[in-house]
CSV table of C-alpha atoms and ligand atoms in Angstrom, one decimal:
chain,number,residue,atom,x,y,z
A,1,UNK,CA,0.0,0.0,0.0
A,2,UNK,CA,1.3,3.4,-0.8
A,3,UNK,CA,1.1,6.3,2.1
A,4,UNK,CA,2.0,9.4,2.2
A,5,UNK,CA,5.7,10.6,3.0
A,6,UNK,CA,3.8,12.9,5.5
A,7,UNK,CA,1.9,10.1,7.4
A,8,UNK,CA,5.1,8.0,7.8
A,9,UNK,CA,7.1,10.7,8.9
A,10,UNK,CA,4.5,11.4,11.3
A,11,UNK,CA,5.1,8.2,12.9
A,12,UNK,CA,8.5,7.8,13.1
A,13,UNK,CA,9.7,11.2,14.1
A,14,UNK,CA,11.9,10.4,17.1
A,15,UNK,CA,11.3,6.9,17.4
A,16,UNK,CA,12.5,5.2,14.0
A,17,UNK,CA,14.0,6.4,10.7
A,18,UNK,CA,12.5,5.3,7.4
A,19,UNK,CA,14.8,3.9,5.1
A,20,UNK,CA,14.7,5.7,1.9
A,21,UNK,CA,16.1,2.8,-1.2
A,22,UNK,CA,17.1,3.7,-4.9
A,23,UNK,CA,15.9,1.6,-7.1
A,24,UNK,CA,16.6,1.1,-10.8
A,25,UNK,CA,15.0,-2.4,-12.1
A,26,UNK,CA,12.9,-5.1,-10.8
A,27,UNK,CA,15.7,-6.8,-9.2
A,28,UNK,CA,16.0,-4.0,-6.7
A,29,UNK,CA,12.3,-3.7,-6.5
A,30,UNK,CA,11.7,-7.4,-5.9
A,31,UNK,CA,14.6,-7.2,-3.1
A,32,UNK,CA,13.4,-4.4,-1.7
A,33,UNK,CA,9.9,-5.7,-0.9
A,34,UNK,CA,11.3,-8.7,0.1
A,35,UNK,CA,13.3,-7.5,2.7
A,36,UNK,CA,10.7,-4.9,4.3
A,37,UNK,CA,8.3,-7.3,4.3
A,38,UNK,CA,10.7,-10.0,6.7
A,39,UNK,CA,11.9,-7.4,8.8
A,40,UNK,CA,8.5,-5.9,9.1
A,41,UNK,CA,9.5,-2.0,8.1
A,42,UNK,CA,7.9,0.6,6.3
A,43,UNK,CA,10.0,2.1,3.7
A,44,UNK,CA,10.2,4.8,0.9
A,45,UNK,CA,11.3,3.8,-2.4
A,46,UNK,CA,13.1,6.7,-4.2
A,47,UNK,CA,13.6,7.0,-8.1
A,48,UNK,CA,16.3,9.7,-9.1
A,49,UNK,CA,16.6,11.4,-12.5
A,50,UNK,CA,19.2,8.9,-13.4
A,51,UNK,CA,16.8,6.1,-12.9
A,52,UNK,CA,14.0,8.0,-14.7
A,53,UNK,CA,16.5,7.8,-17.7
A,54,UNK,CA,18.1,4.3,-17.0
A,55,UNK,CA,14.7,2.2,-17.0
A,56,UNK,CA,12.3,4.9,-18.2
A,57,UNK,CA,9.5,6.2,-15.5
A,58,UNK,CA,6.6,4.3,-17.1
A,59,UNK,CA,8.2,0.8,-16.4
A,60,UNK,CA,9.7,2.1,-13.2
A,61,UNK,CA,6.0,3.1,-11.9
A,62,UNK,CA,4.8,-0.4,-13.4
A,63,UNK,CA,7.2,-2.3,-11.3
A,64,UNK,CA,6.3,-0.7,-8.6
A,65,UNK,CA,2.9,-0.9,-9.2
A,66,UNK,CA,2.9,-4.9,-9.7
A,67,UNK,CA,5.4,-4.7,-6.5
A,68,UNK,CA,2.7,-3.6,-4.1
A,69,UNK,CA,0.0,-5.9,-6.0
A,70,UNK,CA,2.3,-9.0,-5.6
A,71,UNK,CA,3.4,-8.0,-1.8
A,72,UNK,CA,-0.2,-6.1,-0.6
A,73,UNK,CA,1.2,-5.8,3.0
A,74,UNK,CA,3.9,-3.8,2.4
A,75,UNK,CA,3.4,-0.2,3.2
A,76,UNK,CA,5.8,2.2,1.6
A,77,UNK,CA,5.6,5.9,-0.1
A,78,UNK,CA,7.2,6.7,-3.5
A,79,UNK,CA,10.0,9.8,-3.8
A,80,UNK,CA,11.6,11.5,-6.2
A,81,UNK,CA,14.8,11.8,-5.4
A,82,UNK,CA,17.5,15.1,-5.9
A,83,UNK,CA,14.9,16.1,-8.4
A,84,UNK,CA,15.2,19.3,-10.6
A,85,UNK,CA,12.2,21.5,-10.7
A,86,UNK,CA,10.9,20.1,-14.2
A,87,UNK,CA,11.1,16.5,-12.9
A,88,UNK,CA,9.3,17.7,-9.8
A,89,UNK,CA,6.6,19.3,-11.9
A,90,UNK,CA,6.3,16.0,-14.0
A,91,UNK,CA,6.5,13.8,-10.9
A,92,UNK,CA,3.5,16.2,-9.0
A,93,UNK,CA,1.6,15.8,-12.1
A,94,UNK,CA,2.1,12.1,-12.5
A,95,UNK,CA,0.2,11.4,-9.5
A,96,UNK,CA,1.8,8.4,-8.1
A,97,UNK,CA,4.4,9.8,-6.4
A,98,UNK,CA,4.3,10.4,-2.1
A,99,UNK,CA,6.6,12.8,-2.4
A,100,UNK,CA,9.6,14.7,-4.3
A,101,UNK,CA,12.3,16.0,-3.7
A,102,UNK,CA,13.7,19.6,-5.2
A,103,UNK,CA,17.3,19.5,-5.1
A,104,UNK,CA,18.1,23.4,-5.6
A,105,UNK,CA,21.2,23.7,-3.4
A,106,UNK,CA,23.7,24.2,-6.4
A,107,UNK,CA,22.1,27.4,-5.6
A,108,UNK,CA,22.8,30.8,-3.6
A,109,UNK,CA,20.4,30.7,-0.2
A,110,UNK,CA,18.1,33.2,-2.0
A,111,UNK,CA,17.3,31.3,-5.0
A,112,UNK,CA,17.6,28.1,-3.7
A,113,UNK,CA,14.2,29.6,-1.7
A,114,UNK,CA,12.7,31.0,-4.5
A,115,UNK,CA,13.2,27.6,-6.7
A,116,UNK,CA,11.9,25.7,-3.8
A,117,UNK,CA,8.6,27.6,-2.8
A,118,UNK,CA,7.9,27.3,-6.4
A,119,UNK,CA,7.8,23.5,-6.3
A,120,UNK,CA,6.5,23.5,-3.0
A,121,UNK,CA,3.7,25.2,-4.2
A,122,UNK,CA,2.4,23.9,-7.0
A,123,UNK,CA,3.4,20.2,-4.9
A,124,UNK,CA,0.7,21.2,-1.7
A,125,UNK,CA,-2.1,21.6,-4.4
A,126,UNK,CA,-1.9,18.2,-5.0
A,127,UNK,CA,-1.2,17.0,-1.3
A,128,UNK,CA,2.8,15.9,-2.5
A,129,UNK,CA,5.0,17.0,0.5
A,130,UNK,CA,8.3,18.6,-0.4
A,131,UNK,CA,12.0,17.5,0.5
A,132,UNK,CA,14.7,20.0,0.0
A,133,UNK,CA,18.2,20.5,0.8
A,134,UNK,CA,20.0,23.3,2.4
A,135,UNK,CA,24.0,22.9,2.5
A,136,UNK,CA,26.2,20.7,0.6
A,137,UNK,CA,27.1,17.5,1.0
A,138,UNK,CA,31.0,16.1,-0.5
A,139,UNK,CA,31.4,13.4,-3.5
A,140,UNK,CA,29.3,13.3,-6.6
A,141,UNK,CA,25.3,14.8,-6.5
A,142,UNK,CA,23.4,13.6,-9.6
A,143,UNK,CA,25.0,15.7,-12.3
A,144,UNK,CA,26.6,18.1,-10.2
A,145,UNK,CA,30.4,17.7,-8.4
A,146,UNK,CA,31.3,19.2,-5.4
A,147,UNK,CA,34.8,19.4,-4.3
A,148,UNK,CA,35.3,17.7,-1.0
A,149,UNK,CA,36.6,20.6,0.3
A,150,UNK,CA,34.0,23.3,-0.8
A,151,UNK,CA,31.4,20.8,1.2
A,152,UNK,CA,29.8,22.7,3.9
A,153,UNK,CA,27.6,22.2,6.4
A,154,UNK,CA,23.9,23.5,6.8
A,155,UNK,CA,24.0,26.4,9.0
A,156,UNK,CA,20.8,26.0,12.2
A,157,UNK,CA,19.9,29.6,11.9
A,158,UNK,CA,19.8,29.3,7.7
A,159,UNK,CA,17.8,25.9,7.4
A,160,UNK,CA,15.1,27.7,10.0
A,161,UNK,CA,14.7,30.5,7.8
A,162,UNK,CA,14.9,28.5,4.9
A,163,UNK,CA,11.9,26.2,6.3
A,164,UNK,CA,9.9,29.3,7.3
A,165,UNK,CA,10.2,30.9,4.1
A,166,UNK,CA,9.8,27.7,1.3
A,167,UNK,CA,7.3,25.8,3.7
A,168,UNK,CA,9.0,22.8,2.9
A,169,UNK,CA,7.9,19.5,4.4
A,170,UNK,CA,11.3,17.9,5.2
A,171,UNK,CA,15.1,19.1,4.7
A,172,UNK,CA,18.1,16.9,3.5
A,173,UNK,CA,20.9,18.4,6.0
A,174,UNK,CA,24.9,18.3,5.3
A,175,UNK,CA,26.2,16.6,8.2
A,176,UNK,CA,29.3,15.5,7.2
A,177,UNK,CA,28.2,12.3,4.8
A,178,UNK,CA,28.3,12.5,1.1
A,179,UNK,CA,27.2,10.4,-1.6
A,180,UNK,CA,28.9,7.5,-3.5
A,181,UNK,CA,31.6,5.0,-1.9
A,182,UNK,CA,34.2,6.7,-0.7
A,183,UNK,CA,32.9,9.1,2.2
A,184,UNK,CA,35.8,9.1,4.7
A,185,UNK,CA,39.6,8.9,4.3
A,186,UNK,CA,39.9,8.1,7.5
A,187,UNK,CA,37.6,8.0,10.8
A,188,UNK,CA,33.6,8.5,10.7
A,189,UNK,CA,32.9,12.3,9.9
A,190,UNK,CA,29.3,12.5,11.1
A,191,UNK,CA,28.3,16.0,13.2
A,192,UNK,CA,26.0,15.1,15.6
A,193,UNK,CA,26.1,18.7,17.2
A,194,UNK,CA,25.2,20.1,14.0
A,195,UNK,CA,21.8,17.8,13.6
A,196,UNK,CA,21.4,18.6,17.2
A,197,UNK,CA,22.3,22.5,16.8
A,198,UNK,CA,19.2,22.2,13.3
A,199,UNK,CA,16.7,20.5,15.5
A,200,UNK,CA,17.2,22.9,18.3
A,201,UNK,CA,16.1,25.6,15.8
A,202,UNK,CA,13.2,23.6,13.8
A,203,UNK,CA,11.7,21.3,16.7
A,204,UNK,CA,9.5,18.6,15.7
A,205,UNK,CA,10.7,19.2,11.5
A,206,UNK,CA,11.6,16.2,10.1
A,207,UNK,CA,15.3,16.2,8.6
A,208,UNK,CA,16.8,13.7,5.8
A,209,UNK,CA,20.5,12.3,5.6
A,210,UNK,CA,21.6,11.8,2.2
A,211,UNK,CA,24.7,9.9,1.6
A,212,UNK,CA,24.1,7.1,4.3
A,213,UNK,CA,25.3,3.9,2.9
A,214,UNK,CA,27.6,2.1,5.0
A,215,UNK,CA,30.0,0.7,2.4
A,216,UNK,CA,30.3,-2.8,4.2
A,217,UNK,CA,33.5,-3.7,4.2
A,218,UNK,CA,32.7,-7.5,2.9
A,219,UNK,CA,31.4,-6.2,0.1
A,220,UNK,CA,34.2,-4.4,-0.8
A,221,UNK,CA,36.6,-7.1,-0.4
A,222,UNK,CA,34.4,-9.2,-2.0
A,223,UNK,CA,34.3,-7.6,-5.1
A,224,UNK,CA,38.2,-7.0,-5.0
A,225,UNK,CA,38.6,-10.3,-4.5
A,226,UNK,CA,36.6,-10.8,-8.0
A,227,UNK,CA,38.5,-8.7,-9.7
A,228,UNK,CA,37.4,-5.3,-8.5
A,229,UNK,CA,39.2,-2.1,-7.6
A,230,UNK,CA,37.8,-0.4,-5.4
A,231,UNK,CA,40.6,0.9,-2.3
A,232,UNK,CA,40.0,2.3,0.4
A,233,UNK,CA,36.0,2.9,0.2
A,234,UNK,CA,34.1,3.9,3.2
A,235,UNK,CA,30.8,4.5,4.7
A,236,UNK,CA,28.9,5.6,7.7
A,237,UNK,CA,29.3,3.5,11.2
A,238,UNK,CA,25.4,2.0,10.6
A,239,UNK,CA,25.3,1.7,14.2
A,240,UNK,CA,25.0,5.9,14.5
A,241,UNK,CA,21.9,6.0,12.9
A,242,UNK,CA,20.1,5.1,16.2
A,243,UNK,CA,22.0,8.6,17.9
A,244,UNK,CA,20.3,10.4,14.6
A,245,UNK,CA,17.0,9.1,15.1
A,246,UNK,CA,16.1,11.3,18.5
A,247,UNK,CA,17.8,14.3,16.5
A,248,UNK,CA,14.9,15.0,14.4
A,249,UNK,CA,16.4,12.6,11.8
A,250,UNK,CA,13.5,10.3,10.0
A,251,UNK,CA,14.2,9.6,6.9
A,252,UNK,CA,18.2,7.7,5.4
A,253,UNK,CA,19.0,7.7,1.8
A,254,UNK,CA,20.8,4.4,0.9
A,255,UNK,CA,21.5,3.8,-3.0
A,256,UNK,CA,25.5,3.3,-3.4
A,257,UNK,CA,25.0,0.0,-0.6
A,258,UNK,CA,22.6,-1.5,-3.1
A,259,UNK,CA,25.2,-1.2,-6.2
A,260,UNK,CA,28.0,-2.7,-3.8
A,261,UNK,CA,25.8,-5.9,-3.1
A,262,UNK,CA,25.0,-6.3,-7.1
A,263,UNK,CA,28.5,-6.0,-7.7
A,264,UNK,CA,29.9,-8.1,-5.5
A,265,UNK,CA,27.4,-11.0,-6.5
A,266,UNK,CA,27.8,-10.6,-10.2
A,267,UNK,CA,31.6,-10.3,-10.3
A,268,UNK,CA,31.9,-13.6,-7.8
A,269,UNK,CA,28.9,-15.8,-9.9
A,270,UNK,CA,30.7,-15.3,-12.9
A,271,UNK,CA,34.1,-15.7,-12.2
A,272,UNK,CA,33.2,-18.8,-9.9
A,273,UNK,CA,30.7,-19.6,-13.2
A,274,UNK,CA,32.4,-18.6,-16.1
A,275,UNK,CA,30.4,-21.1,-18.7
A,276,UNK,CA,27.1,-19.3,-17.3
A,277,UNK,CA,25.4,-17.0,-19.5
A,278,UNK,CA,21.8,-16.9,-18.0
A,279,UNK,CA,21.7,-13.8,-16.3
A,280,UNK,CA,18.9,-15.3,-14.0
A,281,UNK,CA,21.4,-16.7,-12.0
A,282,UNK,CA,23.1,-14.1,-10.1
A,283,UNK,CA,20.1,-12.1,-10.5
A,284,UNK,CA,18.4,-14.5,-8.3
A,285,UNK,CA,20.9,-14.4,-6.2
A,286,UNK,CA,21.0,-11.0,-6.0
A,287,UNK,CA,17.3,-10.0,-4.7
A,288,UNK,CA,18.2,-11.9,-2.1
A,289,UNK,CA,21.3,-10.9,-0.8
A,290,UNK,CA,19.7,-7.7,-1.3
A,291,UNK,CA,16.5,-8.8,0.9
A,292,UNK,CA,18.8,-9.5,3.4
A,293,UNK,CA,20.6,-6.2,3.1
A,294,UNK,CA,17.4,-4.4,3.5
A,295,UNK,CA,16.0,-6.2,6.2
A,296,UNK,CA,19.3,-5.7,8.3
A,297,UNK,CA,19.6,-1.9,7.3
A,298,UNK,CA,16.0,-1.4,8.7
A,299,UNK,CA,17.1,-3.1,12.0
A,300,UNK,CA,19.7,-0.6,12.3
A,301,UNK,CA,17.2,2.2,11.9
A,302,UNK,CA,14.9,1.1,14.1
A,303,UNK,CA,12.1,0.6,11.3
A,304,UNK,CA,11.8,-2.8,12.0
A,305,UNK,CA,8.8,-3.9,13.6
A,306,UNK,CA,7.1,-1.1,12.8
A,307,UNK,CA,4.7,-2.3,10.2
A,308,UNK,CA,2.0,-3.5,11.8
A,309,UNK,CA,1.9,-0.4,14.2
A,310,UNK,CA,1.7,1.6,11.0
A,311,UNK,CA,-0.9,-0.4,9.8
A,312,UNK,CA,-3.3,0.4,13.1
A,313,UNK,CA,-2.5,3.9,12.6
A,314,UNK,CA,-3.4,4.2,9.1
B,1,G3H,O1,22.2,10.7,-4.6
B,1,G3H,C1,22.2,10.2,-5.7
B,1,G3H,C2,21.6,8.8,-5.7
B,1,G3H,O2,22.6,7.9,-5.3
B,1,G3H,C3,21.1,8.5,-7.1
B,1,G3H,O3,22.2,8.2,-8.0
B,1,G3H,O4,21.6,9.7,-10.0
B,1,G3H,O5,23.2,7.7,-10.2
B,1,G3H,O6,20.7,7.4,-9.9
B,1,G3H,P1,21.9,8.2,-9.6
B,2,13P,P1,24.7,6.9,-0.8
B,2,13P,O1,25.5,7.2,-2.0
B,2,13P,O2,25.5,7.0,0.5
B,2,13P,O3,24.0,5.6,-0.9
B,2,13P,O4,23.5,8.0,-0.7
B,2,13P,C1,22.4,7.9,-1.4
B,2,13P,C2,21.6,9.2,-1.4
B,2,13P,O5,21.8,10.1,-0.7
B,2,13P,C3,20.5,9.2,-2.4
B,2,13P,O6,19.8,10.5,-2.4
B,3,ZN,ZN1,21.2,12.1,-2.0
């Protein structure tokens, strides 16, 4: 069943965090499902522009679609996610998706607002709440690169004006993650008195990481071990998301996790299989590692077990 971004956030805020999962073909669907459904979690299934291109949005929508037909008790909301504002407008007018997010923080402050209220707008007419961002995050952003060193972290003061001024639903805060697999060259980066400093000013607002994945280590050797190169990639300590959660943190972006578990199980089934040309295989295999993956990410958020709660509310 599809919810509202609104309504799940309005159950989890300071209790759980809703795991927010990329997905890109029915592999990753079917996984996805899967592994909410065993560990008994709501979730949020994001599609980015990338995806939109990759698989087109038609058959993205009807996977999803068959998805919630095939498994009717999961209970999850749809996102676009680090949209631009003419994929917002298309995703608002689409009406399947819970929620989108406007991604104007290539911006200055001033126009990021004024791109953001826009979407925001025309968004609340149709009941779609809006996530934006406010700060930058390091590594690579859709189309856009930003220089680990120009990163920056949302200011408290900024991100309440900002919220007062767009009426944005939720707000994807620079912490100290960024996307992709290398986030750290060395310890964990993650600035809890900075969430803490944002919450302080926007009590009760719900507030998005991006760049979450944990870059499991097994992985990684996993798929160096098959032939991949992939040095020194590193993620967030998964056991921190439980500090986040009380923060005002509710919803975790995870995408690059997912491409580390595909990778690793393609590059091991066909080196161990090198006659093997049915790509059934390791896609089998695949949803479910990745079921796994999920189910064990939503334990670490605290998601798990929430389903049936959600259900009763609903
Ligand atoms: O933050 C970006 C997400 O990981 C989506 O990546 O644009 O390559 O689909 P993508
Ligand atoms: P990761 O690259 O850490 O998976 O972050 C994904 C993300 O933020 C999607 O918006
Ligand atoms: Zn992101």
């Amino acid at each position: 069943m599809i919810i509202t971004t609104k309504q799940l956030f309005k159950i989890a805020y300071g209790k759980f965090a809703v795991g927010a999962y990329n997905i890109n073909n029915l592999e990753q669907c079917i996984g996805l499902f899967c592994g909410s459904l065993d560990s008994q979690a709501p979730f949020i299934i994001q599609i980015s522009k990338g995806a939109r291109d990759y698989a087109n949005k038609s058959m993205l929508e009807a996977i999803i679609r068959a998805a919630d037909k095939l498994y009717p008790e999961a209970i999850f909301a749809v996102h676009l996610d680090h949209g631009d504002e003419d994929t917002c407008y298309d995703c608002i007018a689409s009406g399947f998706y819970s929620s989108v997010m406007i991604d104007a923080s290539m911006f200055d402050f001033n126009k990021n607002i004024e791109v953001t209220k826009r979407v925001v707008e025309r968004a609340h007419q149709k009941n779609i709440s809006v996530e934006a961002e406010l700060g930058e995050l390091g590594g690579v952003e859709e189309n856009i690169q930003v220089d680990e060193k120009n990163a920056h972290l949302t200011d408290p003061d900024q991100a309440a004006e900002f919220v007062k001024q767009t009426g944005c639903d939720s707000l994807a805060v620079a912490i100290g993650t960024s996307h992709g697999a290398y986030k750290f060259k060395t310890a964990q980066g993650l600035h809890f008195d900075r969430i803490a400093a944002i919450q302080k000013k926007l009590p009760g607002f719900p507030l998005v990481m991006h760049g979450s994945s944990s870059v499991p280590q097994e992985e990684v050797e996993r798929i160096n071990k098959y032939g991949g190169k992939m040095a020194g990639a590193r993620g967030v300590d998964e056991n921190e998301f439980a500090r986040a959660v009380p923060l005002g943190v509710v919803k975790v972006n995870i995408d690059t996790d997912g491409r580390l578990v595909w990778t690793a199980v393609h590059r091991e089934h066909f080196i161990k299989n090198p006659e093997n040309i049915d790509f059934r295989k390791p896609g089998k295999i695949f949803m479910n590692e990745y079921a796994k993956f999920i189910a064990h990410k939503n334990e670490k958020l605290g998601s798990a077990g929430w389903l049936v709660k959600v259900r009763e509310v609903m």
